[in-house]
Amino acid sequence: MAKQIIHKLIDDLEGGDADETIKFALDGVQYEIDLSASNAEKLRDVFAPYTAHGAKIGRGGVVGGGRASRGAVGVDGGRAGHGRRGAATDREQNKAIRDWAKKSGKDISDRGRIPLEVVNEYHSKAGH
């Protein structure tokens, strides 16, 4: 006997068909929402004035894994994979954040992901 499993995305706002899953973060909390193309555009339009003036952190922070996240919005509000800086730049920034955190008495490892709270505090207090 053959079985076919169909995964269908449902728009979390309106209940109709969804075209994509968008991931984003706000105040250190990560969110994921399935939206139609129209609602996804509305969400991006809402983020636009804030992301245009916000400081980009890392490479988007909350993209990857999971379902169809082709239009994921990262911490920086930008689309996944668009306008990405080079890995060397990310390493330099991560090193600067770790150095600042250690000098500020934060308990932070030499490797691995840097907690979002530390990154945000670095940008707000260190003026970067």
XYZ file of C-alpha atoms in Angstrom:
128
model
C 0.000 0.000 0.000
C 1.374 3.401 -0.972
C 0.879 6.513 1.097
C 1.261 10.102 0.106
C 1.801 12.768 2.721
C 1.053 16.321 1.686
C 2.306 19.235 3.763
C 0.204 22.313 3.214
C 1.087 25.726 4.599
C -1.865 27.640 5.997
C -1.702 31.422 6.384
C -1.599 32.009 10.138
C -3.497 35.300 9.815
C -6.290 34.502 7.384
C -6.478 30.714 7.232
C -6.022 30.430 3.451
C -3.064 28.978 1.565
C 0.352 30.229 2.667
C 3.230 30.673 0.240
C 6.130 30.872 2.669
C 7.297 30.694 6.249
C 8.897 33.859 7.573
C 11.213 33.796 10.561
C 12.095 36.938 12.487
C 13.216 38.029 15.929
C 12.230 40.905 18.175
C 13.450 41.673 21.702
C 15.450 38.451 21.765
C 12.423 36.271 20.943
C 12.344 34.348 17.677
C 9.097 33.962 15.750
C 7.973 31.950 12.748
C 4.795 32.609 10.778
C 3.281 31.063 7.646
C 1.907 33.720 5.309
C 0.461 34.203 1.850
C 2.566 36.264 -0.555
C 0.317 39.259 0.097
C 0.595 39.053 3.887
C 4.352 38.394 3.670
C 4.725 41.598 1.660
C 2.692 43.503 4.269
C 4.950 42.197 7.054
C 8.074 43.226 5.150
C 6.543 46.666 4.541
C 5.962 47.060 8.300
C 9.583 46.120 9.063
C 11.060 48.288 6.275
C 11.320 51.682 8.049
C 12.893 50.067 11.118
C 15.337 47.817 9.303
C 16.414 50.703 7.095
C 17.767 52.470 10.190
C 18.686 49.483 12.356
C 22.154 48.015 12.783
C 22.604 44.694 11.028
C 23.815 41.904 13.261
C 25.528 38.839 11.876
C 23.986 37.221 8.871
C 20.290 37.458 9.805
C 20.346 35.276 12.861
C 17.151 33.286 12.481
C 17.254 31.847 8.990
C 17.800 28.279 7.923
C 16.386 24.926 8.916
C 12.702 24.163 8.993
C 10.199 24.551 6.230
C 10.057 26.812 3.192
C 11.926 29.781 4.602
C 12.957 31.267 1.289
C 11.785 34.724 2.292
C 12.950 34.626 5.882
C 13.413 37.929 7.613
C 16.359 37.900 9.980
C 17.173 39.950 13.010
C 18.320 42.608 10.595
C 14.987 42.436 8.738
C 16.773 41.688 5.492
C 15.950 38.675 3.392
C 18.013 35.571 3.887
C 21.096 35.507 1.714
C 20.639 39.020 0.348
C 23.356 41.569 1.010
C 25.325 39.164 3.162
C 28.694 40.328 4.302
C 31.724 38.116 3.967
C 32.559 35.469 6.564
C 35.787 37.319 7.419
C 33.773 40.411 8.366
C 31.476 38.293 10.551
C 34.498 36.737 12.288
C 36.000 40.176 12.922
C 32.748 41.460 14.382
C 32.290 38.339 16.514
C 35.842 38.726 17.858
C 35.180 42.373 18.709
C 31.928 41.443 20.484
C 33.635 38.643 22.450
C 36.527 40.936 23.445
C 34.088 43.630 24.576
C 31.943 41.098 26.476
C 34.945 39.663 28.341
C 36.185 43.155 29.268
C 32.661 43.924 30.493
C 32.680 40.875 32.771
C 30.285 38.783 30.683
C 30.641 35.004 30.801
C 31.070 34.164 27.123
C 32.715 31.224 25.404
C 35.520 31.535 22.869
C 33.491 29.630 20.285
C 29.883 29.078 19.280
C 26.915 31.356 18.943
C 27.003 34.657 20.793
C 23.791 35.242 22.792
C 21.573 37.865 21.162
C 21.387 39.808 24.431
C 25.189 40.215 24.405
C 25.180 41.289 20.749
C 22.422 43.844 21.371
C 24.172 45.210 24.462
C 27.441 45.480 22.525
C 25.757 47.524 19.798
C 23.888 49.780 22.224
C 26.660 50.374 24.786
C 29.795 50.123 22.688
C 28.311 52.345 19.992
C 28.849 49.897 17.143
